[in-house]
Amino acid sequence: MSSQKGNSSRSRPQKHKNSVAFRNDKYGATIQVKIANSKIHNGLCQRCKDVLEWKVKYNKYKSLTQAKKW
């Protein structure tokens, strides 16, 4: 067991592995996904930019209905 005390290495490889990367437009992109993919995030700090790019990449991005105060 991997959580066993003092056992730092496993004797077998990982059971399930991802064979393909996630794509947010795999089965035909909706209009919102197309807009999110084409959007360029400029004028943001690096952390905010990374968060928004991650959200777009994994289909978690929701566009704001009203502009947010910065």
Coordinates of C-alpha atoms in Angstrom, one line a residue:
M1 CA 0.0 0.0 0.0
S2 CA 1.4 3.4 -0.9
S3 CA 0.2 5.1 2.3
Q4 CA 1.9 2.5 4.5
K5 CA 4.4 3.9 7.0
G6 CA 8.0 3.6 5.9
N7 CA 7.1 2.4 2.4
S8 CA 8.5 5.0 0.0
S9 CA 8.4 3.1 -3.3
R10 CA 5.7 1.2 -5.1
S11 CA 6.2 -2.3 -6.5
R12 CA 3.9 -1.9 -9.5
P13 CA 3.3 0.9 -12.1
Q14 CA 0.3 3.2 -12.2
K15 CA -2.9 1.4 -13.1
H16 CA -4.6 4.0 -15.3
K17 CA -2.8 6.6 -17.4
N18 CA -4.2 9.4 -19.6
S19 CA -3.6 8.4 -23.2
V20 CA -4.8 11.7 -24.8
A21 CA -4.9 15.3 -23.6
F22 CA -8.2 17.0 -22.8
R23 CA -9.6 19.1 -25.6
N24 CA -12.4 21.6 -25.0
D25 CA -13.6 21.6 -28.7
K26 CA -13.4 17.8 -29.3
Y27 CA -17.1 17.3 -30.3
G28 CA -17.7 20.7 -32.0
A29 CA -17.2 23.9 -30.1
T30 CA -20.1 26.0 -29.0
I31 CA -20.1 29.8 -29.7
Q32 CA -19.0 30.5 -26.1
V33 CA -16.1 28.1 -26.3
K34 CA -15.0 29.6 -29.6
I35 CA -15.0 33.1 -28.1
A36 CA -13.1 31.9 -25.1
N37 CA -10.5 30.2 -27.2
S38 CA -9.9 33.2 -29.3
K39 CA -9.8 35.7 -26.4
I40 CA -6.3 37.2 -25.6
H41 CA -5.7 38.0 -22.0
N42 CA -3.6 41.2 -21.9
G43 CA -3.0 43.7 -19.1
L44 CA -3.3 41.1 -16.3
C45 CA -0.8 39.9 -13.7
Q46 CA 0.9 36.6 -14.5
R47 CA -1.1 34.6 -11.9
C48 CA -4.5 35.9 -13.2
K49 CA -3.4 35.2 -16.7
D50 CA -2.5 31.6 -15.9
V51 CA -5.7 31.0 -14.1
L52 CA -7.8 32.3 -17.0
E53 CA -5.8 30.3 -19.5
W54 CA -6.3 27.1 -17.4
K55 CA -10.0 27.8 -17.2
V56 CA -10.3 28.2 -20.9
K57 CA -8.2 25.1 -21.6
Y58 CA -10.3 22.8 -19.3
N59 CA -13.7 24.3 -20.3
K60 CA -14.3 26.0 -16.9
Y61 CA -14.3 29.6 -18.2
K62 CA -17.5 31.5 -17.8
S63 CA -17.6 35.0 -19.3
L64 CA -18.7 37.8 -17.0
T65 CA -22.1 39.4 -17.5
Q66 CA -20.8 42.7 -16.1
A67 CA -17.3 44.1 -16.1
K68 CA -15.4 43.6 -12.8
K69 CA -13.6 46.3 -10.9
W70 CA -9.9 45.8 -10.8

